[in-house]
Amino acid sequence: MKIAIVCYPTFGGSGVVATELGLELARRGHEIHFITYSQPVRLALLNPNVHYHEVIVPEYPLFHFQPYELALSSKLVDMVKLHKIEVLHVHYAIPHAYAGYMAKQMLKDEGIDLPMVTTLHGTDITLVGNHPFYKPAVTFSINKSDYVTSVSQSLKDDTLKLFNIKNEIQVIPNFIELDKNKYDPTVPCSRSVMANDDERIITHISNFRKVKRIPDIIKIFYKIQKEIPAKLMMVGDGPEKEKAEKMCRKFGIQDKVIFFGNSNEIDRILCLTDLFLLPSETESFGLAALEAMACGVPVISSNSGGLPEVNLDGVSGYLSDVGEIGEMAENSTKSAAAAGIPI
Ligand code: GMT
């Protein structure tokens, strides 16, 4: 089958899921066309079934805001006709479902019926999409999609609560391809590069937005390192990063916290990790937590949104109410003990 995938090409979870899904479909023999404004960060193009088409928005002095949706829908129309694409899968409702619907309508005018699947990922519903300025367009484009999926039951419930949805929503949880051994076993998982033998390595990976409660991570780690020797690896980049760096200096723990910026070597980072922290305000799923678990790393998380569907309390890690820094720090110490590491 010939499938077009529209997603954000950045380090965010929706782009990662879209890319992994496209790559797996390509491995199964489907022809996959990624259509977005730059090459998705996890996309390796060395596969004859994988194609990438860049959406270019020409600059014009009159435009205060570049009309990306317009350029995307035009590009979709062109690519669908050129490559005889049979299905369109858009990830993240804003503005992809809207642009996809416009492309569908333009193609319909030319006698082409293009079914569209919209996958809801989280902030497109809970934070951004729910804003009154976007809500009518988001509601409309979800209702006009041929199929709608959400990455957790919690996100489905939120969608039905916040929007007037007439369409069926199917829950298809995010996934990790366990068989695909991305980590090269010939490269040693050398913890000694990051920490002393007696130190636990605690990791957080995200796009450092407010919703991730980055200050909580620093406060939790501050408590952990008072109890046990530990290092904190902060992976990713975003608006809260500078504040976090300042907090580390203020708490006098700057030598124990390493800020990596964005990385494509998540599997190698997780291979060194003893514990993963995800105290988010809300999380429709928490793909980074699943990636940690896939590497055998316990997760200390909040219990908001879809996190309880992913992180099972007392099984894969521990959950606490949002902001319960003390309990999360205690559970972190407990987890390290349960993992059999002497403390
Ligand atoms: O919040 C992010 O980290 C990015 C965002 C995205 O859309 O790229 O993530 C959302 O989608 C991910 C993939 O489905 C989920 O794992 C995240 O939980 C979700 N983020 C939130 O709900 C805050």
PDB file of N, CA and C in Angstrom, residues 200-204 211-234 244 247-248 251 253 256-257 275-281 298-303 307 318-335:
ATOM      1  N   ARG A 200      24.354   6.046  41.240  1.00  0.00           N
ATOM      2  CA  ARG A 200      23.196   5.711  40.408  1.00  0.00           C
ATOM      3  C   ARG A 200      23.104   6.736  39.297  1.00  0.00           C
ATOM      4  N   ILE A 201      22.670   6.298  38.125  1.00  0.00           N
ATOM      5  CA  ILE A 201      22.456   7.253  37.028  1.00  0.00           C
ATOM      6  C   ILE A 201      20.948   7.420  36.831  1.00  0.00           C
ATOM      7  N   ILE A 202      20.498   8.646  37.081  1.00  0.00           N
ATOM      8  CA  ILE A 202      19.073   8.975  36.941  1.00  0.00           C
ATOM      9  C   ILE A 202      18.948   9.779  35.635  1.00  0.00           C
ATOM     10  N   THR A 203      17.904   9.495  34.864  1.00  0.00           N
ATOM     11  CA  THR A 203      17.786  10.153  33.552  1.00  0.00           C
ATOM     12  C   THR A 203      16.391  10.762  33.354  1.00  0.00           C
ATOM     13  N   HIS A 204      16.381  11.904  32.666  1.00  0.00           N
ATOM     14  CA  HIS A 204      15.115  12.474  32.187  1.00  0.00           C
ATOM     15  C   HIS A 204      15.314  12.851  30.714  1.00  0.00           C
ATOM     16  N   VAL A 211       5.026  21.700  30.787  1.00  0.00           N
ATOM     17  CA  VAL A 211       4.193  20.542  31.129  1.00  0.00           C
ATOM     18  C   VAL A 211       5.028  19.387  31.715  1.00  0.00           C
ATOM     19  N   LYS A 212       6.338  19.400  31.471  1.00  0.00           N
ATOM     20  CA  LYS A 212       7.210  18.316  31.969  1.00  0.00           C
ATOM     21  C   LYS A 212       7.634  18.531  33.422  1.00  0.00           C
ATOM     22  N   ARG A 213       7.334  19.721  33.993  1.00  0.00           N
ATOM     23  CA  ARG A 213       7.697  20.051  35.379  1.00  0.00           C
ATOM     24  C   ARG A 213       9.186  19.807  35.650  1.00  0.00           C
ATOM     25  N   ILE A 214       9.994  20.451  34.833  1.00  0.00           N
ATOM     26  CA  ILE A 214      11.459  20.297  34.929  1.00  0.00           C
ATOM     27  C   ILE A 214      11.981  20.680  36.332  1.00  0.00           C
ATOM     28  N   PRO A 215      11.472  21.786  36.951  1.00  0.00           N
ATOM     29  CA  PRO A 215      11.971  22.099  38.301  1.00  0.00           C
ATOM     30  C   PRO A 215      11.752  20.949  39.294  1.00  0.00           C
ATOM     31  N   ASP A 216      10.646  20.198  39.136  1.00  0.00           N
ATOM     32  CA  ASP A 216      10.408  19.047  40.029  1.00  0.00           C
ATOM     33  C   ASP A 216      11.541  18.026  39.891  1.00  0.00           C
ATOM     34  N   ILE A 217      12.021  17.852  38.672  1.00  0.00           N
ATOM     35  CA  ILE A 217      13.087  16.857  38.449  1.00  0.00           C
ATOM     36  C   ILE A 217      14.340  17.253  39.223  1.00  0.00           C
ATOM     37  N   ILE A 218      14.670  18.540  39.150  1.00  0.00           N
ATOM     38  CA  ILE A 218      15.867  19.008  39.865  1.00  0.00           C
ATOM     39  C   ILE A 218      15.663  18.844  41.374  1.00  0.00           C
ATOM     40  N   LYS A 219      14.464  19.176  41.853  1.00  0.00           N
ATOM     41  CA  LYS A 219      14.198  19.063  43.303  1.00  0.00           C
ATOM     42  C   LYS A 219      14.218  17.588  43.747  1.00  0.00           C
ATOM     43  N   ILE A 220      13.657  16.720  42.926  1.00  0.00           N
ATOM     44  CA  ILE A 220      13.666  15.280  43.269  1.00  0.00           C
ATOM     45  C   ILE A 220      15.113  14.789  43.320  1.00  0.00           C
ATOM     46  N   PHE A 221      15.885  15.169  42.306  1.00  0.00           N
ATOM     47  CA  PHE A 221      17.276  14.703  42.271  1.00  0.00           C
ATOM     48  C   PHE A 221      18.067  15.268  43.444  1.00  0.00           C
ATOM     49  N   TYR A 222      17.780  16.510  43.814  1.00  0.00           N
ATOM     50  CA  TYR A 222      18.478  17.126  44.960  1.00  0.00           C
ATOM     51  C   TYR A 222      18.305  16.239  46.203  1.00  0.00           C
ATOM     52  N   LYS A 223      17.064  15.733  46.381  1.00  0.00           N
ATOM     53  CA  LYS A 223      16.781  14.868  47.541  1.00  0.00           C
ATOM     54  C   LYS A 223      17.461  13.503  47.380  1.00  0.00           C
ATOM     55  N   ILE A 224      17.418  12.962  46.173  1.00  0.00           N
ATOM     56  CA  ILE A 224      18.015  11.629  45.950  1.00  0.00           C
ATOM     57  C   ILE A 224      19.505  11.655  46.279  1.00  0.00           C
ATOM     58  N   GLN A 225      20.195  12.680  45.747  1.00  0.00           N
ATOM     59  CA  GLN A 225      21.652  12.693  45.894  1.00  0.00           C
ATOM     60  C   GLN A 225      22.089  12.952  47.340  1.00  0.00           C
ATOM     61  N   LYS A 226      21.124  13.397  48.183  1.00  0.00           N
ATOM     62  CA  LYS A 226      21.459  13.538  49.606  1.00  0.00           C
ATOM     63  C   LYS A 226      21.462  12.155  50.281  1.00  0.00           C
ATOM     64  N   GLU A 227      20.687  11.232  49.693  1.00  0.00           N
ATOM     65  CA  GLU A 227      20.569   9.877  50.270  1.00  0.00           C
ATOM     66  C   GLU A 227      21.565   8.887  49.685  1.00  0.00           C
ATOM     67  N   ILE A 228      21.747   8.972  48.363  1.00  0.00           N
ATOM     68  CA  ILE A 228      22.620   8.001  47.685  1.00  0.00           C
ATOM     69  C   ILE A 228      23.513   8.724  46.680  1.00  0.00           C
ATOM     70  N   PRO A 229      24.712   8.210  46.423  1.00  0.00           N
ATOM     71  CA  PRO A 229      25.556   8.837  45.398  1.00  0.00           C
ATOM     72  C   PRO A 229      24.856   8.717  44.039  1.00  0.00           C
ATOM     73  N   ALA A 230      24.726   9.808  43.323  1.00  0.00           N
ATOM     74  CA  ALA A 230      23.967   9.755  42.059  1.00  0.00           C
ATOM     75  C   ALA A 230      24.367  10.866  41.094  1.00  0.00           C
ATOM     76  N   LYS A 231      24.101  10.608  39.834  1.00  0.00           N
ATOM     77  CA  LYS A 231      24.261  11.612  38.771  1.00  0.00           C
ATOM     78  C   LYS A 231      22.916  11.742  38.059  1.00  0.00           C
ATOM     79  N   LEU A 232      22.647  12.932  37.501  1.00  0.00           N
ATOM     80  CA  LEU A 232      21.413  13.145  36.734  1.00  0.00           C
ATOM     81  C   LEU A 232      21.774  13.497  35.295  1.00  0.00           C
ATOM     82  N   MET A 233      21.219  12.732  34.350  1.00  0.00           N
ATOM     83  CA  MET A 233      21.438  13.042  32.928  1.00  0.00           C
ATOM     84  C   MET A 233      20.144  13.678  32.399  1.00  0.00           C
ATOM     85  N   MET A 234      20.246  14.923  31.957  1.00  0.00           N
ATOM     86  CA  MET A 234      19.088  15.651  31.427  1.00  0.00           C
ATOM     87  C   MET A 234      19.241  15.712  29.903  1.00  0.00           C
ATOM     88  N   ALA A 244      16.477  25.282  34.602  1.00  0.00           N
ATOM     89  CA  ALA A 244      16.960  24.075  35.291  1.00  0.00           C
ATOM     90  C   ALA A 244      18.453  24.190  35.584  1.00  0.00           C
ATOM     91  N   MET A 247      18.892  26.430  38.494  1.00  0.00           N
ATOM     92  CA  MET A 247      18.502  25.761  39.750  1.00  0.00           C
ATOM     93  C   MET A 247      19.626  24.860  40.254  1.00  0.00           C
ATOM     94  N   CYS A 248      20.267  24.156  39.331  1.00  0.00           N
ATOM     95  CA  CYS A 248      21.353  23.243  39.727  1.00  0.00           C
ATOM     96  C   CYS A 248      22.489  24.023  40.377  1.00  0.00           C
ATOM     97  N   PHE A 251      21.372  25.105  43.874  1.00  0.00           N
ATOM     98  CA  PHE A 251      21.383  23.986  44.843  1.00  0.00           C
ATOM     99  C   PHE A 251      22.795  23.415  45.046  1.00  0.00           C
ATOM    100  N   ILE A 253      24.489  21.592  42.914  1.00  0.00           N
ATOM    101  CA  ILE A 253      24.599  20.212  42.387  1.00  0.00           C
ATOM    102  C   ILE A 253      25.019  20.210  40.912  1.00  0.00           C
ATOM    103  N   LYS A 256      26.887  17.370  39.442  1.00  0.00           N
ATOM    104  CA  LYS A 256      26.242  16.050  39.408  1.00  0.00           C
ATOM    105  C   LYS A 256      25.162  15.967  38.330  1.00  0.00           C
ATOM    106  N   VAL A 257      24.944  17.068  37.616  1.00  0.00           N
ATOM    107  CA  VAL A 257      23.884  17.082  36.595  1.00  0.00           C
ATOM    108  C   VAL A 257      24.498  17.394  35.232  1.00  0.00           C
ATOM    109  N   LEU A 275      17.492   4.682  36.590  1.00  0.00           N
ATOM    110  CA  LEU A 275      16.150   5.136  36.957  1.00  0.00           C
ATOM    111  C   LEU A 275      15.735   6.280  36.035  1.00  0.00           C
ATOM    112  N   PHE A 276      14.442   6.287  35.626  1.00  0.00           N
ATOM    113  CA  PHE A 276      13.958   7.324  34.724  1.00  0.00           C
ATOM    114  C   PHE A 276      12.906   8.171  35.441  1.00  0.00           C
ATOM    115  N   LEU A 277      13.005   9.496  35.313  1.00  0.00           N
ATOM    116  CA  LEU A 277      12.051  10.396  35.983  1.00  0.00           C
ATOM    117  C   LEU A 277      11.121  11.076  34.973  1.00  0.00           C
ATOM    118  N   LEU A 278       9.820  11.044  35.235  1.00  0.00           N
ATOM    119  CA  LEU A 278       8.847  11.713  34.371  1.00  0.00           C
ATOM    120  C   LEU A 278       7.689  12.257  35.228  1.00  0.00           C
ATOM    121  N   PRO A 279       7.930  13.388  35.927  1.00  0.00           N
ATOM    122  CA  PRO A 279       6.906  13.885  36.865  1.00  0.00           C
ATOM    123  C   PRO A 279       5.889  14.835  36.223  1.00  0.00           C
ATOM    124  N   SER A 280       5.608  14.674  34.937  1.00  0.00           N
ATOM    125  CA  SER A 280       4.818  15.630  34.139  1.00  0.00           C
ATOM    126  C   SER A 280       3.486  16.051  34.765  1.00  0.00           C
ATOM    127  N   GLU A 281       3.115  17.277  34.451  1.00  0.00           N
ATOM    128  CA  GLU A 281       1.797  17.816  34.819  1.00  0.00           C
ATOM    129  C   GLU A 281       0.700  16.959  34.176  1.00  0.00           C
ATOM    130  N   PRO A 298      13.461   1.159  35.540  1.00  0.00           N
ATOM    131  CA  PRO A 298      12.241   1.532  36.261  1.00  0.00           C
ATOM    132  C   PRO A 298      11.917   3.018  36.119  1.00  0.00           C
ATOM    133  N   VAL A 299      10.629   3.338  36.200  1.00  0.00           N
ATOM    134  CA  VAL A 299      10.170   4.712  35.944  1.00  0.00           C
ATOM    135  C   VAL A 299       9.480   5.285  37.183  1.00  0.00           C
ATOM    136  N   ILE A 300       9.905   6.469  37.584  1.00  0.00           N
ATOM    137  CA  ILE A 300       9.223   7.216  38.635  1.00  0.00           C
ATOM    138  C   ILE A 300       8.451   8.317  37.918  1.00  0.00           C
ATOM    139  N   SER A 301       7.121   8.260  37.997  1.00  0.00           N
ATOM    140  CA  SER A 301       6.342   9.232  37.219  1.00  0.00           C
ATOM    141  C   SER A 301       5.184   9.784  38.042  1.00  0.00           C
ATOM    142  N   SER A 302       4.560  10.822  37.508  1.00  0.00           N
ATOM    143  CA  SER A 302       3.300  11.274  38.077  1.00  0.00           C
ATOM    144  C   SER A 302       2.216  10.300  37.593  1.00  0.00           C
ATOM    145  N   ASN A 303       1.025  10.456  38.173  1.00  0.00           N
ATOM    146  CA  ASN A 303      -0.052   9.527  37.796  1.00  0.00           C
ATOM    147  C   ASN A 303      -1.093  10.216  36.919  1.00  0.00           C
ATOM    148  N   LEU A 307      -0.400   8.124  31.932  1.00  0.00           N
ATOM    149  CA  LEU A 307       0.774   7.477  32.546  1.00  0.00           C
ATOM    150  C   LEU A 307       0.432   6.186  33.300  1.00  0.00           C
ATOM    151  N   TYR A 318       7.053   3.468  39.964  1.00  0.00           N
ATOM    152  CA  TYR A 318       6.119   4.001  40.971  1.00  0.00           C
ATOM    153  C   TYR A 318       5.464   5.268  40.450  1.00  0.00           C
ATOM    154  N   LEU A 319       4.204   5.468  40.854  1.00  0.00           N
ATOM    155  CA  LEU A 319       3.468   6.673  40.461  1.00  0.00           C
ATOM    156  C   LEU A 319       3.103   7.497  41.687  1.00  0.00           C
ATOM    157  N   SER A 320       3.061   8.821  41.511  1.00  0.00           N
ATOM    158  CA  SER A 320       2.647   9.716  42.597  1.00  0.00           C
ATOM    159  C   SER A 320       1.778  10.817  42.012  1.00  0.00           C
ATOM    160  N   ASP A 321       1.072  11.516  42.901  1.00  0.00           N
ATOM    161  CA  ASP A 321       0.314  12.683  42.445  1.00  0.00           C
ATOM    162  C   ASP A 321       1.295  13.732  41.915  1.00  0.00           C
ATOM    163  N   VAL A 322       0.821  14.534  40.974  1.00  0.00           N
ATOM    164  CA  VAL A 322       1.659  15.595  40.399  1.00  0.00           C
ATOM    165  C   VAL A 322       2.185  16.497  41.533  1.00  0.00           C
ATOM    166  N   GLY A 323       3.483  16.758  41.514  1.00  0.00           N
ATOM    167  CA  GLY A 323       4.083  17.683  42.489  1.00  0.00           C
ATOM    168  C   GLY A 323       4.512  17.032  43.794  1.00  0.00           C
ATOM    169  N   GLU A 324       4.245  15.725  43.961  1.00  0.00           N
ATOM    170  CA  GLU A 324       4.637  15.028  45.206  1.00  0.00           C
ATOM    171  C   GLU A 324       6.130  14.684  45.152  1.00  0.00           C
ATOM    172  N   ILE A 325       6.937  15.738  45.283  1.00  0.00           N
ATOM    173  CA  ILE A 325       8.378  15.598  45.104  1.00  0.00           C
ATOM    174  C   ILE A 325       9.004  14.659  46.146  1.00  0.00           C
ATOM    175  N   GLY A 326       8.562  14.806  47.409  1.00  0.00           N
ATOM    176  CA  GLY A 326       9.124  13.987  48.488  1.00  0.00           C
ATOM    177  C   GLY A 326       8.885  12.505  48.232  1.00  0.00           C
ATOM    178  N   GLU A 327       7.647  12.169  47.873  1.00  0.00           N
ATOM    179  CA  GLU A 327       7.304  10.754  47.625  1.00  0.00           C
ATOM    180  C   GLU A 327       8.074  10.216  46.415  1.00  0.00           C
ATOM    181  N   MET A 328       8.207  11.056  45.379  1.00  0.00           N
ATOM    182  CA  MET A 328       8.930  10.598  44.183  1.00  0.00           C
ATOM    183  C   MET A 328      10.401  10.343  44.515  1.00  0.00           C
ATOM    184  N   ALA A 329      10.978  11.197  45.367  1.00  0.00           N
ATOM    185  CA  ALA A 329      12.384  11.008  45.755  1.00  0.00           C
ATOM    186  C   ALA A 329      12.523   9.725  46.578  1.00  0.00           C
ATOM    187  N   GLU A 330      11.558   9.478  47.501  1.00  0.00           N
ATOM    188  CA  GLU A 330      11.597   8.246  48.315  1.00  0.00           C
ATOM    189  C   GLU A 330      11.479   7.012  47.416  1.00  0.00           C
ATOM    190  N   ASN A 331      10.535   7.075  46.464  1.00  0.00           N
ATOM    191  CA  ASN A 331      10.353   5.939  45.552  1.00  0.00           C
ATOM    192  C   ASN A 331      11.586   5.699  44.690  1.00  0.00           C
ATOM    193  N   SER A 332      12.297   6.768  44.379  1.00  0.00           N
ATOM    194  CA  SER A 332      13.522   6.628  43.581  1.00  0.00           C
ATOM    195  C   SER A 332      14.548   5.810  44.351  1.00  0.00           C
ATOM    196  N   THR A 333      14.719   6.113  45.619  1.00  0.00           N
ATOM    197  CA  THR A 333      15.679   5.385  46.449  1.00  0.00           C
ATOM    198  C   THR A 333      15.243   3.921  46.572  1.00  0.00           C
ATOM    199  N   LYS A 334      13.935   3.740  46.797  1.00  0.00           N
ATOM    200  CA  LYS A 334      13.374   2.384  46.915  1.00  0.00           C
ATOM    201  C   LYS A 334      13.615   1.580  45.628  1.00  0.00           C
ATOM    202  N   SER A 335      13.420   2.235  44.482  1.00  0.00           N
ATOM    203  CA  SER A 335      13.585   1.550  43.199  1.00  0.00           C
ATOM    204  C   SER A 335      15.014   1.082  43.003  1.00  0.00           C
TER     205      SER A 335
END
